[in-house]
Coordinates of C-alpha atoms in Angstrom, one line a residue:
X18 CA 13.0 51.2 1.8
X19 CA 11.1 53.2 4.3
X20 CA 8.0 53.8 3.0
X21 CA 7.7 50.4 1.6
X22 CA 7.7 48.8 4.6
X23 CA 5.3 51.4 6.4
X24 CA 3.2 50.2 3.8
X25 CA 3.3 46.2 5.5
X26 CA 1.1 47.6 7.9
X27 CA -2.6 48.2 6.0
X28 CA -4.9 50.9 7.3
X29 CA -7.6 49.7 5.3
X30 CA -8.6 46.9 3.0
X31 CA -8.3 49.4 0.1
X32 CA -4.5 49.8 1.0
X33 CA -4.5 46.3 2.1
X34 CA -5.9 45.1 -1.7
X35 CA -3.1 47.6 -3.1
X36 CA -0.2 46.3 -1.6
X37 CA -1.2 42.5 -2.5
X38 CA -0.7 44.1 -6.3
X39 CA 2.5 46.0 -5.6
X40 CA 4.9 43.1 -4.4
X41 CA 7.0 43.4 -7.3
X42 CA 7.5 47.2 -6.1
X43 CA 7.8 46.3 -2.5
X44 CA 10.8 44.0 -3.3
X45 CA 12.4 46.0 -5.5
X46 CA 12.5 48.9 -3.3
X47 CA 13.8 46.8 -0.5
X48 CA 16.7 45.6 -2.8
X49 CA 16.2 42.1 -1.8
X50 CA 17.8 39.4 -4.0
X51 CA 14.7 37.3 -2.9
X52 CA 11.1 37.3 -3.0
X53 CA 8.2 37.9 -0.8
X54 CA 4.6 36.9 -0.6
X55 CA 2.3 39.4 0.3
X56 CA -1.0 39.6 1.8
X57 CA -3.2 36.8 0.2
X58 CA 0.1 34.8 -0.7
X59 CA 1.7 34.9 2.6
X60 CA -1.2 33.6 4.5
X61 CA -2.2 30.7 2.2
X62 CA 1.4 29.3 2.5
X63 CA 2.8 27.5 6.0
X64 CA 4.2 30.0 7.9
X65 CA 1.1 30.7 9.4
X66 CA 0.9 27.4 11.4
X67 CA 3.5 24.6 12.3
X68 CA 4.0 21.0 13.3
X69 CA 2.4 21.5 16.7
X70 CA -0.6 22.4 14.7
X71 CA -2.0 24.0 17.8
X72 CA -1.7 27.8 16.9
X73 CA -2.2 30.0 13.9
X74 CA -1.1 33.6 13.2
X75 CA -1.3 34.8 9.9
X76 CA 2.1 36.9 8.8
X77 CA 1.9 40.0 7.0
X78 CA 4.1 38.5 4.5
X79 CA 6.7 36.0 4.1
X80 CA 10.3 37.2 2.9
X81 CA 12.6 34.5 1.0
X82 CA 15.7 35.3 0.9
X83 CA 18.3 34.9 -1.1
X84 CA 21.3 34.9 1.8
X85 CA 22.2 37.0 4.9
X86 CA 22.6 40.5 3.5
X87 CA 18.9 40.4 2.5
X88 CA 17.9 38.9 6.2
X89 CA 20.0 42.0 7.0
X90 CA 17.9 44.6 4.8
X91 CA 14.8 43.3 6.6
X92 CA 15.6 43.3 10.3
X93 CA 16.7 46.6 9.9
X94 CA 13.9 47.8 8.2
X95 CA 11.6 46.4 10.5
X96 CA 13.6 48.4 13.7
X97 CA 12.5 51.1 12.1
X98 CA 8.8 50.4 12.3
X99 CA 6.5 51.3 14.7
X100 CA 6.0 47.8 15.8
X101 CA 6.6 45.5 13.3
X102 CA 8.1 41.9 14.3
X103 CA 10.3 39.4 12.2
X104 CA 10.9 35.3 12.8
X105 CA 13.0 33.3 11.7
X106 CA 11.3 29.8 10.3
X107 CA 13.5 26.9 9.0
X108 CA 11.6 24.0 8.3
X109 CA 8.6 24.7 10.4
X110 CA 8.7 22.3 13.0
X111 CA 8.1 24.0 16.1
X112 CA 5.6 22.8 18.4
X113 CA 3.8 26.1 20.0
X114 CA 3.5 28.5 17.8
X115 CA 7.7 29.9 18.4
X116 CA 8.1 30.6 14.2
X117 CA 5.6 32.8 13.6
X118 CA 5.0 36.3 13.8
X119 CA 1.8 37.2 14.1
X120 CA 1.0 40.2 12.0
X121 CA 4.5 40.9 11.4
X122 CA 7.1 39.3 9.2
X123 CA 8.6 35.8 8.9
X124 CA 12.0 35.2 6.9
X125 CA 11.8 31.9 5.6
X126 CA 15.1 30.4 5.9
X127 CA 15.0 27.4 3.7
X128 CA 15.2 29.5 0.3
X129 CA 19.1 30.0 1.7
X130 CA 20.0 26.4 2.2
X131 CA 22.4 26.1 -0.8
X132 CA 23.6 30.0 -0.3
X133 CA 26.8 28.5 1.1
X134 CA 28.7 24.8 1.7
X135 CA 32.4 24.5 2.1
X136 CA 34.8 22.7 3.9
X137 CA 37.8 24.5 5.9
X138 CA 40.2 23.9 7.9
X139 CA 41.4 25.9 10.9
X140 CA 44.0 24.8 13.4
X141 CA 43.6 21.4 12.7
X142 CA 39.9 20.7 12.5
X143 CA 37.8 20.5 9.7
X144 CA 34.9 22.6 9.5
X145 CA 31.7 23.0 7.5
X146 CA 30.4 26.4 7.1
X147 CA 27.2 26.6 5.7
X148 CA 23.9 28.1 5.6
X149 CA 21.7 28.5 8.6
X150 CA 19.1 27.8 6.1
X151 CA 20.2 23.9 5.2
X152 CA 18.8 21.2 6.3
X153 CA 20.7 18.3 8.6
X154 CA 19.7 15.8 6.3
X155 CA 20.9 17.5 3.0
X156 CA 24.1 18.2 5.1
X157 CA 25.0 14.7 6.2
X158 CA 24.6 13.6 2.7
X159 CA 26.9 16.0 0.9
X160 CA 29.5 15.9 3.6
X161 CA 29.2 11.8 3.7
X162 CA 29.5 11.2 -0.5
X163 CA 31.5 14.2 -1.1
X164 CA 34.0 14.5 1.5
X165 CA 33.5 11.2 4.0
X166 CA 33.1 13.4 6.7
X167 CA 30.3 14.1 9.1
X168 CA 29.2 16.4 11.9
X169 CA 29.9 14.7 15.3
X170 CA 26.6 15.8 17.0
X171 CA 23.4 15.1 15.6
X172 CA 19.3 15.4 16.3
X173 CA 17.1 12.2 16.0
X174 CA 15.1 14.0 13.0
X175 CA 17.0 15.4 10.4
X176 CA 14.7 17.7 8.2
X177 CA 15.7 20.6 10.4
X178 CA 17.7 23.5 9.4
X179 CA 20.7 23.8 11.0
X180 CA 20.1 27.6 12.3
X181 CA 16.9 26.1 14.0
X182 CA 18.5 23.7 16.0
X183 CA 21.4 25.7 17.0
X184 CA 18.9 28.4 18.0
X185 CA 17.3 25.5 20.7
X186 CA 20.6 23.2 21.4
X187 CA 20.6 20.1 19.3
X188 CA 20.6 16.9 21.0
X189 CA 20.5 13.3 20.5
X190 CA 22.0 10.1 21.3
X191 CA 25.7 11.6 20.3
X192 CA 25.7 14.9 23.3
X193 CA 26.6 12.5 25.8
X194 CA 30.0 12.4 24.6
X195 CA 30.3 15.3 21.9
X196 CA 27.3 17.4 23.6
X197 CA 24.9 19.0 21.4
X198 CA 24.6 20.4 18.8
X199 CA 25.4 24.3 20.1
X200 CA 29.3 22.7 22.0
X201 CA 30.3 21.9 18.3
X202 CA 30.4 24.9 16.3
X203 CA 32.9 28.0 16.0
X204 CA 33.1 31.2 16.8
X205 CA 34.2 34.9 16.3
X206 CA 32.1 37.5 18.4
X207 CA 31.7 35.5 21.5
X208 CA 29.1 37.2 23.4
X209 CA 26.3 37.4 20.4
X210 CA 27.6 33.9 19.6
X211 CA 26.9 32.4 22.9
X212 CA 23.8 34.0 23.7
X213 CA 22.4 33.1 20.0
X214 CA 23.4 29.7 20.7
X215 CA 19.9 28.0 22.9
X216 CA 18.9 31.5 22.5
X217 CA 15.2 30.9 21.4
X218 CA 16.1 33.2 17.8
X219 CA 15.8 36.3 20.9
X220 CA 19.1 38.2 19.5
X221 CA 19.9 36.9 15.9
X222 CA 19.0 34.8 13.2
X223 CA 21.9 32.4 12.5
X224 CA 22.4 33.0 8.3
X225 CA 26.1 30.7 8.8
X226 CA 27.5 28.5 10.6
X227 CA 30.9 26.8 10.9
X228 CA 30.0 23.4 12.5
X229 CA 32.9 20.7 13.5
X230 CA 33.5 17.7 11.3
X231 CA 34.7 14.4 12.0
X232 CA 35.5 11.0 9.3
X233 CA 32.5 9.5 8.7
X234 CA 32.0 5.6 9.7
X235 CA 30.5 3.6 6.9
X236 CA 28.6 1.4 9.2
X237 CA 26.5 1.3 12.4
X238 CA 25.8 -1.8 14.3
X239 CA 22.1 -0.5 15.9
X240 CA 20.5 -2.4 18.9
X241 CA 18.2 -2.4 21.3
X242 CA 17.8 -4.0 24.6
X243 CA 15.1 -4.7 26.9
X244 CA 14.6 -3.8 30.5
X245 CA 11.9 -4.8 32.9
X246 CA 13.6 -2.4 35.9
X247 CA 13.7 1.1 35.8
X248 CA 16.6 1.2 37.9
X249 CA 19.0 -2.0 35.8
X250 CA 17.6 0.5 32.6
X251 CA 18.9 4.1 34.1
X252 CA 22.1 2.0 35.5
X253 CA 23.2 0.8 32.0
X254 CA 22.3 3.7 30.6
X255 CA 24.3 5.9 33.2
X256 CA 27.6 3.5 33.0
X257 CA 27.5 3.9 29.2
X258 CA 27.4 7.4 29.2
X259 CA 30.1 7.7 31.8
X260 CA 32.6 6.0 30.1
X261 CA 35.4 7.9 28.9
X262 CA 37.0 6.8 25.7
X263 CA 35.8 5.5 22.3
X264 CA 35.5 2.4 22.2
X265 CA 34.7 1.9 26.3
X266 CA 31.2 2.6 25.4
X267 CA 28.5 2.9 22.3
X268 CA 28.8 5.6 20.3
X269 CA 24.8 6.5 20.6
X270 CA 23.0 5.9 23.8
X271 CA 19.3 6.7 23.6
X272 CA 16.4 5.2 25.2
X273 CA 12.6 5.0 26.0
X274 CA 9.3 3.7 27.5
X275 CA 7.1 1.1 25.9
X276 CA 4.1 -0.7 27.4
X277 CA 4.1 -4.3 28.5
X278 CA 1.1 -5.6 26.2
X279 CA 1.0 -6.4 22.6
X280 CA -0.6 -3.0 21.4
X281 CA 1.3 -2.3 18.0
X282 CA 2.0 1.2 18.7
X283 CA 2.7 1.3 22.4
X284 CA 3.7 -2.0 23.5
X285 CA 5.8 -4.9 22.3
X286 CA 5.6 -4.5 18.4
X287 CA 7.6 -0.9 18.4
X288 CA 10.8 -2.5 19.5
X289 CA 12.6 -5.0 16.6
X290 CA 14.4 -3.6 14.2
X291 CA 13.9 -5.9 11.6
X292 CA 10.7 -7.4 10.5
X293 CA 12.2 -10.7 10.8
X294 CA 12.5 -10.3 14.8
X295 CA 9.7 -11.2 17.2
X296 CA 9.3 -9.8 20.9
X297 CA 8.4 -13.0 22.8
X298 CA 7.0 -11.4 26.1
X299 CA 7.6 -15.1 27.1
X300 CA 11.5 -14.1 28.2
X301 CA 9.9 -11.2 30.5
X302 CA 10.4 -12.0 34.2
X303 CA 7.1 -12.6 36.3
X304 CA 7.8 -9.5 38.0
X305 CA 7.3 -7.0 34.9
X306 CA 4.9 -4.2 35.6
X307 CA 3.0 -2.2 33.2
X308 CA 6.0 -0.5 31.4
X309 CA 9.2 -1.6 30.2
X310 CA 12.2 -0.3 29.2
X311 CA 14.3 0.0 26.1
X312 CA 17.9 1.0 25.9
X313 CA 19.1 1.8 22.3
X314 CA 22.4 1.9 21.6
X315 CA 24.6 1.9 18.4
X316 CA 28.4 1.4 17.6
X317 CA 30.1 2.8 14.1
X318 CA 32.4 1.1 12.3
X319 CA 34.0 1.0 8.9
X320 CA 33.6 -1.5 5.8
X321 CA 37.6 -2.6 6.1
X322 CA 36.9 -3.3 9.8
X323 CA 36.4 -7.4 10.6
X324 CA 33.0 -8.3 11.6
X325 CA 34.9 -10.7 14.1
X326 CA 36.4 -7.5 15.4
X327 CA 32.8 -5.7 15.6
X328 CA 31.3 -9.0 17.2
X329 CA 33.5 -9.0 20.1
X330 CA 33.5 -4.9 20.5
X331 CA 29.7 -5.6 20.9
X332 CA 29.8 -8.5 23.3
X333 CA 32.7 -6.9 25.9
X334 CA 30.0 -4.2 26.0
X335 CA 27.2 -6.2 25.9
X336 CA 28.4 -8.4 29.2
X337 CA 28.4 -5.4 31.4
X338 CA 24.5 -4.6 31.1
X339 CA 21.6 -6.2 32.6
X340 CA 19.2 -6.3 30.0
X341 CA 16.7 -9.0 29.8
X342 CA 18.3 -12.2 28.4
X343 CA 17.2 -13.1 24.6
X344 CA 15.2 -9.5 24.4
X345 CA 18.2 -8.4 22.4
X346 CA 17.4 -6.9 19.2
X347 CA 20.4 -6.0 16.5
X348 CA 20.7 -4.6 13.0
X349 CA 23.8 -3.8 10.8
X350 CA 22.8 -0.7 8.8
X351 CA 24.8 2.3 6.9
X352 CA 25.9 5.4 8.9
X353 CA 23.3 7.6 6.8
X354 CA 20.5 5.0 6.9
X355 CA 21.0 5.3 10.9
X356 CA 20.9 9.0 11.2
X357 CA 17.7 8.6 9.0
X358 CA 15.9 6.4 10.4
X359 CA 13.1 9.1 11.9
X360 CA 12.4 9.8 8.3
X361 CA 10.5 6.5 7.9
X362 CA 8.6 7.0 10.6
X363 CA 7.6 10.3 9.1
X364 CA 7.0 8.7 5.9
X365 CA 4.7 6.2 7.4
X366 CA 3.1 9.3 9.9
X367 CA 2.7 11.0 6.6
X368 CA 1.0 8.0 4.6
X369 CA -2.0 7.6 7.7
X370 CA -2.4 11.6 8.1
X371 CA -1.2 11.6 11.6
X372 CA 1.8 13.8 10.3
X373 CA -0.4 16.8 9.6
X374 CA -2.5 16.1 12.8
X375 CA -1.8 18.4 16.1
X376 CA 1.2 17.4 17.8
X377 CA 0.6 18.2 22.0
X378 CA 4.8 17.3 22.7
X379 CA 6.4 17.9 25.8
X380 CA 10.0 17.8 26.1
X381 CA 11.9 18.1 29.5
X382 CA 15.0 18.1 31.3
X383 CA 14.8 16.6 34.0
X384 CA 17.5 15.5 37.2
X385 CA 18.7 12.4 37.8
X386 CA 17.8 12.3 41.4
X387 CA 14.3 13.1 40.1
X388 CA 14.0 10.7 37.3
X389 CA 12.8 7.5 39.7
X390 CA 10.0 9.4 41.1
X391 CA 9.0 10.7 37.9
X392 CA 8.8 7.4 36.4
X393 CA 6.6 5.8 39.2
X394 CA 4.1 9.0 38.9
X395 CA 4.5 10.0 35.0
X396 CA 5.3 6.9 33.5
X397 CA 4.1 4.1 35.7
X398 CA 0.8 5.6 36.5
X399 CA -0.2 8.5 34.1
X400 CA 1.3 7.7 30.9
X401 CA 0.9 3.8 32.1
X402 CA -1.1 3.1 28.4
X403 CA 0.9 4.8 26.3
X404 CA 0.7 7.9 24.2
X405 CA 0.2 6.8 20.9
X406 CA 4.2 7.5 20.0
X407 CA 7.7 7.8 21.5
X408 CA 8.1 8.4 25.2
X409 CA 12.1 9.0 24.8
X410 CA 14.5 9.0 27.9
X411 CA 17.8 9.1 28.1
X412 CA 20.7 10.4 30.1
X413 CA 23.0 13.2 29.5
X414 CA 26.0 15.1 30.7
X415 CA 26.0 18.7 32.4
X416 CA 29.7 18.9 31.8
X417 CA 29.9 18.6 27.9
X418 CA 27.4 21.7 27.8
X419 CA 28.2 25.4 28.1
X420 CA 27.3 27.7 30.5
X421 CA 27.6 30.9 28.0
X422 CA 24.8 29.2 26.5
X423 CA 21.3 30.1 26.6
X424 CA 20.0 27.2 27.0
X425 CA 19.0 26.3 30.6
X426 CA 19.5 22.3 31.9
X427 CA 19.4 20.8 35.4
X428 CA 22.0 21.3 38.1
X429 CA 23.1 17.3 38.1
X430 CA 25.9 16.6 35.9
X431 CA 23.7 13.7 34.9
X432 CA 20.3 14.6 33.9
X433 CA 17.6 13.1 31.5
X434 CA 15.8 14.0 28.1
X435 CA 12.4 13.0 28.8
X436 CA 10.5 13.4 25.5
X437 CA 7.0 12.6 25.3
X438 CA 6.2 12.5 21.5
X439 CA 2.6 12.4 21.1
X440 CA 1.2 11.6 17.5
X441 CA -2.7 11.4 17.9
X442 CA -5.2 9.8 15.3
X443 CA -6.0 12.0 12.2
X444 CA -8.9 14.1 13.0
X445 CA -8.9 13.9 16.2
X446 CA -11.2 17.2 18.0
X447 CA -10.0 19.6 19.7
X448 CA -11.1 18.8 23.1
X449 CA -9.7 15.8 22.9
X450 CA -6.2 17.5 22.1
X451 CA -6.8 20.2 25.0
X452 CA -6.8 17.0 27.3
X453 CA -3.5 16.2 26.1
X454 CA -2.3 19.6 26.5
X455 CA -3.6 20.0 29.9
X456 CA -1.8 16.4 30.6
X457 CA 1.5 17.9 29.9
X458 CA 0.7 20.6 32.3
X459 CA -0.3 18.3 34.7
X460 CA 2.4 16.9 34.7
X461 CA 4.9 19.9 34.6
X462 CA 3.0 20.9 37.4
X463 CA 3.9 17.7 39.4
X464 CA 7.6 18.9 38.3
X465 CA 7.1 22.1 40.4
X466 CA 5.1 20.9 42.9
X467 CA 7.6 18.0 43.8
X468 CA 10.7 20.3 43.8
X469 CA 12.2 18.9 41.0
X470 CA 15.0 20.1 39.4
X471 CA 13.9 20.3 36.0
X472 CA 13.8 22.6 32.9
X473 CA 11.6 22.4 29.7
X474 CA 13.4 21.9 26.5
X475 CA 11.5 24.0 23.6
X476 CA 10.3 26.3 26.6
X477 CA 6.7 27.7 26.1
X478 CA 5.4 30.4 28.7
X479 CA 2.9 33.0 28.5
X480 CA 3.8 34.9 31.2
X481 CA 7.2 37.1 32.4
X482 CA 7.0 35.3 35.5
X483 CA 7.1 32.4 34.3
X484 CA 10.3 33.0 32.1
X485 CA 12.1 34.4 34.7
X486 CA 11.9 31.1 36.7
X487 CA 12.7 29.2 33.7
X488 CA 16.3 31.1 33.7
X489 CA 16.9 31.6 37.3
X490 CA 19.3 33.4 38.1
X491 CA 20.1 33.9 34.4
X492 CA 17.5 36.0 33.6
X493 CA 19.1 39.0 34.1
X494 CA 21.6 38.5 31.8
X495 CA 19.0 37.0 29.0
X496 CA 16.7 40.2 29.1
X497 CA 20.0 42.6 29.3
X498 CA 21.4 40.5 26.0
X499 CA 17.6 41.2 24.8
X500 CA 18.3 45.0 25.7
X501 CA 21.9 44.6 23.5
X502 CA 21.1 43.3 20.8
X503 CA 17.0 43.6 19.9
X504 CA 16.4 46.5 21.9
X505 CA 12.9 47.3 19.9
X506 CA 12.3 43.0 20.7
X507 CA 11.5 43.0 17.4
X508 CA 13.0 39.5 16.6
X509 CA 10.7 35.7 17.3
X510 CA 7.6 37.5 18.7
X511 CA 6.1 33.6 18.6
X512 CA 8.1 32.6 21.8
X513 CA 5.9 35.2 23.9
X514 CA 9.0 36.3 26.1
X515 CA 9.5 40.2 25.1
X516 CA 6.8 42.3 23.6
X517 CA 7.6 44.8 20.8
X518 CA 8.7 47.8 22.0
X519 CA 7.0 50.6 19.8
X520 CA 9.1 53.6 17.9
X521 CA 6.3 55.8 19.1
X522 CA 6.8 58.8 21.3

């Protein structure tokens, strides 16, 4: 096992063009169950670039596994290299470049999806364990026809594999009650667990996990609700995400940013649900500025439940916001249809090309004390046209995540997602998409230069420095973790935190 992996790093293009024949040897003498691509196979693939579509390292070769023991048989072959690196991809859709390993190896994690589904029980709760390798989508399915059960937390996009989003946090219009993703799964060795958990894929790839189920609704009443002031929009949304019990609130609070102007992407046209409902800018008050304000929030229910009963669930909460009246848009739709609902927008990204077109996101955490200022600067004058996608903002709670964690969130118990989703036209050059990158900067910058208290979500540095104010005071403990259990740093090289530490004397 050895010797074939010495042999991943090429002296020479004569060595180089003898491996690509020998993969068939290669994996056999690493006893893997799986497959790899090699040289010419591994860099034609995907794993060399991902949704950001702003970076490119070509892999030495790409490892499918067939479960964990193989993802095993490879990380600790690599430690035994002179400076050979390993990441974990799932389904590719990191923004900077974090998946890939330039020059070294990347374990692609969807050939395990199916390695492992079952339900269990333990003290109570049901569980599903399955593979880090699965996707959310194909879990919700199987645990919604097969069992009537569902995972409590969610993400807004679903074709991510659950070991990638545990790795980062998980979050979406459910965390405000059940927090993310990472607060609703089990565990045995607590201190890898916790530090795996947000932990960037720094000190373990996540081959199973045991995530918390709860009965599945059959229905969601989905709505949306117009705002023309920032501070009615943040008010709502703070009072529904305060509430206590089930049934006090929505079950889903989300919301975001549109512009006031008829543009079909950016304005007006992006809020109905249903092609049958019109956004009369007529019901706007005189006093409207540039942007408005969208509040989306969703309440499940079940088939044997009376609509009469939903109606007046709706309305009790409905008569406690300040939304504009008569820009109130509602749609009944099935519990699964709801948590898809990103997948036709990908469909339709997909259809015009802007799916496979650079993606220059930013995603923040950022205070509630904060958040007015940022939306008079960022919003209101910056981003004041738009950005050709979502601009998603909504609150969430400090106390539903944990601090053993290693994901890093404001100091507020109430603090804001701010996701600025960027999807620009197909083709569009790369100065053009610098621009957009150095926007984001800008406008972290105005983060730092304002005091805010603020963290980026899907953190990208380049430098240590950098990193260490990203974790505070937690640093310490992140790089001694790094020291525990990657000492070499051999493991997701992309997120440019550790360098590989050679074998060499």
């Amino acid at each position: 096992m050895i010797a074939c992996l010495g042999r991943f790093v090429p002296e020479n293009d004569v060595e180089s063009r003898a491996e690509n024949d020998d993969v068939s040897t290669i994996c056999k003498s690493l006893g893997l169950k799986g497959s790899i691509d090699f040289g010419v196979g591994a860099t034609n693939g995907s794993a060399d670039k991902d949704f950001g579509g702003m970076y490119s390292y070509k892999p030495l070769a790409v490892i499918r596994p067939s479960g964990a023991d193989d993802v095993a048989v490879v990380i600790k072959a690599a430690h035994l290299q002179s400076n050979l690196t390993v990441a974990a991809r799932g389904n590719g859709h990191s923004i900077n470049g974090q998946a890939m390993a330039d020059r070294g190896l990347v374990i692609d994690m969807g050939s395990t999806g199916d390695s492992h589904f079952e339900i269990v029980k333990v003290k109570g709760s049901t569980y599903l364990d399955v593979s880090g390798g699965a996707l959310w989508e194909d879990v919700l399915k199987r645990c919604v026809e097969d069992f009537g059960l569902a995972p409590r937390s969610w993400t807004d996009y679903l074709r991510l594999t659950v070991g990638g989003t545990l790795s980062n946090a998980g979050v979406s219009g459910q965390a405000f009650r059940y927090g993310p993703q990472i607060s609703n799964v089990a565990h045995r060795q607590p201190e890898l667990f916790f530090n795996v958990l947000g932990g960037l894929g720094q000190f373990g790839i996540i081959t199973r996990a045991r995530v918390l189920l709860q009965s599945a609704p059959d229905k969601v009443r989905w709505i949306r609700l117009v705002y023309a002031e920032f501070d009615e929009f943040t008010r709502d949304a703070e009072l529904l995400v305060s509430l206590k019990e089930e049934r006090e609130s929505f079950d889903y609070v989300e919301g975001f940013v549109f512009v006031n102007s008829d543009d079909t992407v950016n304005g007006w046209p992006s809020v109905p649900l249903d092609p049958a409902q019109v956004f009369d800018p007529a019901h706007l008050p005189q006093t409207a500025g540039s942007v408005l304000y969208c509040l989306e929030v969703a309440l499940h229910y079940n088939n044997s439940d009376p609509r009469s009963a939903v109606d007046a669930v709706v309305d009790r909460l409905l008569e406690r916001l300040g939304f504009v009246s008569k820009l109130n848009f509602p749609v009944d739709v099935s519990y699964v249809d709801f948590l898809l609902r990103v997948k036709l927008v990908e469909e339709h990204a997909r259809a015009n090309g802007m799916w496979d077109s650079p993606h220059p996101w930013l995603n923040m955490f950022v205070s509630k004390s904060n958040l007015a200022e940022f939306n008079r600067a960022v919003f209101n004058e910056i981003l004041k046209d738009g950005i050709n996608g979502p601009m998603l903002v909504y609150p969430l709670l400090r106390s539903k995540w944990d601090d053993r964690t290693s994901v890093m969130v404001p100091e507020e118990e109430i603090f804001y997602l701010v996701a600025l989703l960027r999807f620009p036209p197909p083709h569009e050059d790369g100065a053009s998409i610098k621009k957009l990158v150095d926007q984001n900067r800008g406008i972290v910058q105005y983060c730092k230069d304002r005091g805010f208290d603020f963290k980026l979500f899907f953190p990208h540095y380049k430098s240590e420095e950098e990193w260490k104010c990203h974790f505070g005071d937690r640093w310490t403990r992140f790089r001694d973790s790094k020291k525990a259990f990657d000492p070499k740093h051999i493991l997701a090289p992309g997120q440019k935190i550790f360098s590989r530490i050679s074998n060499e004397p």
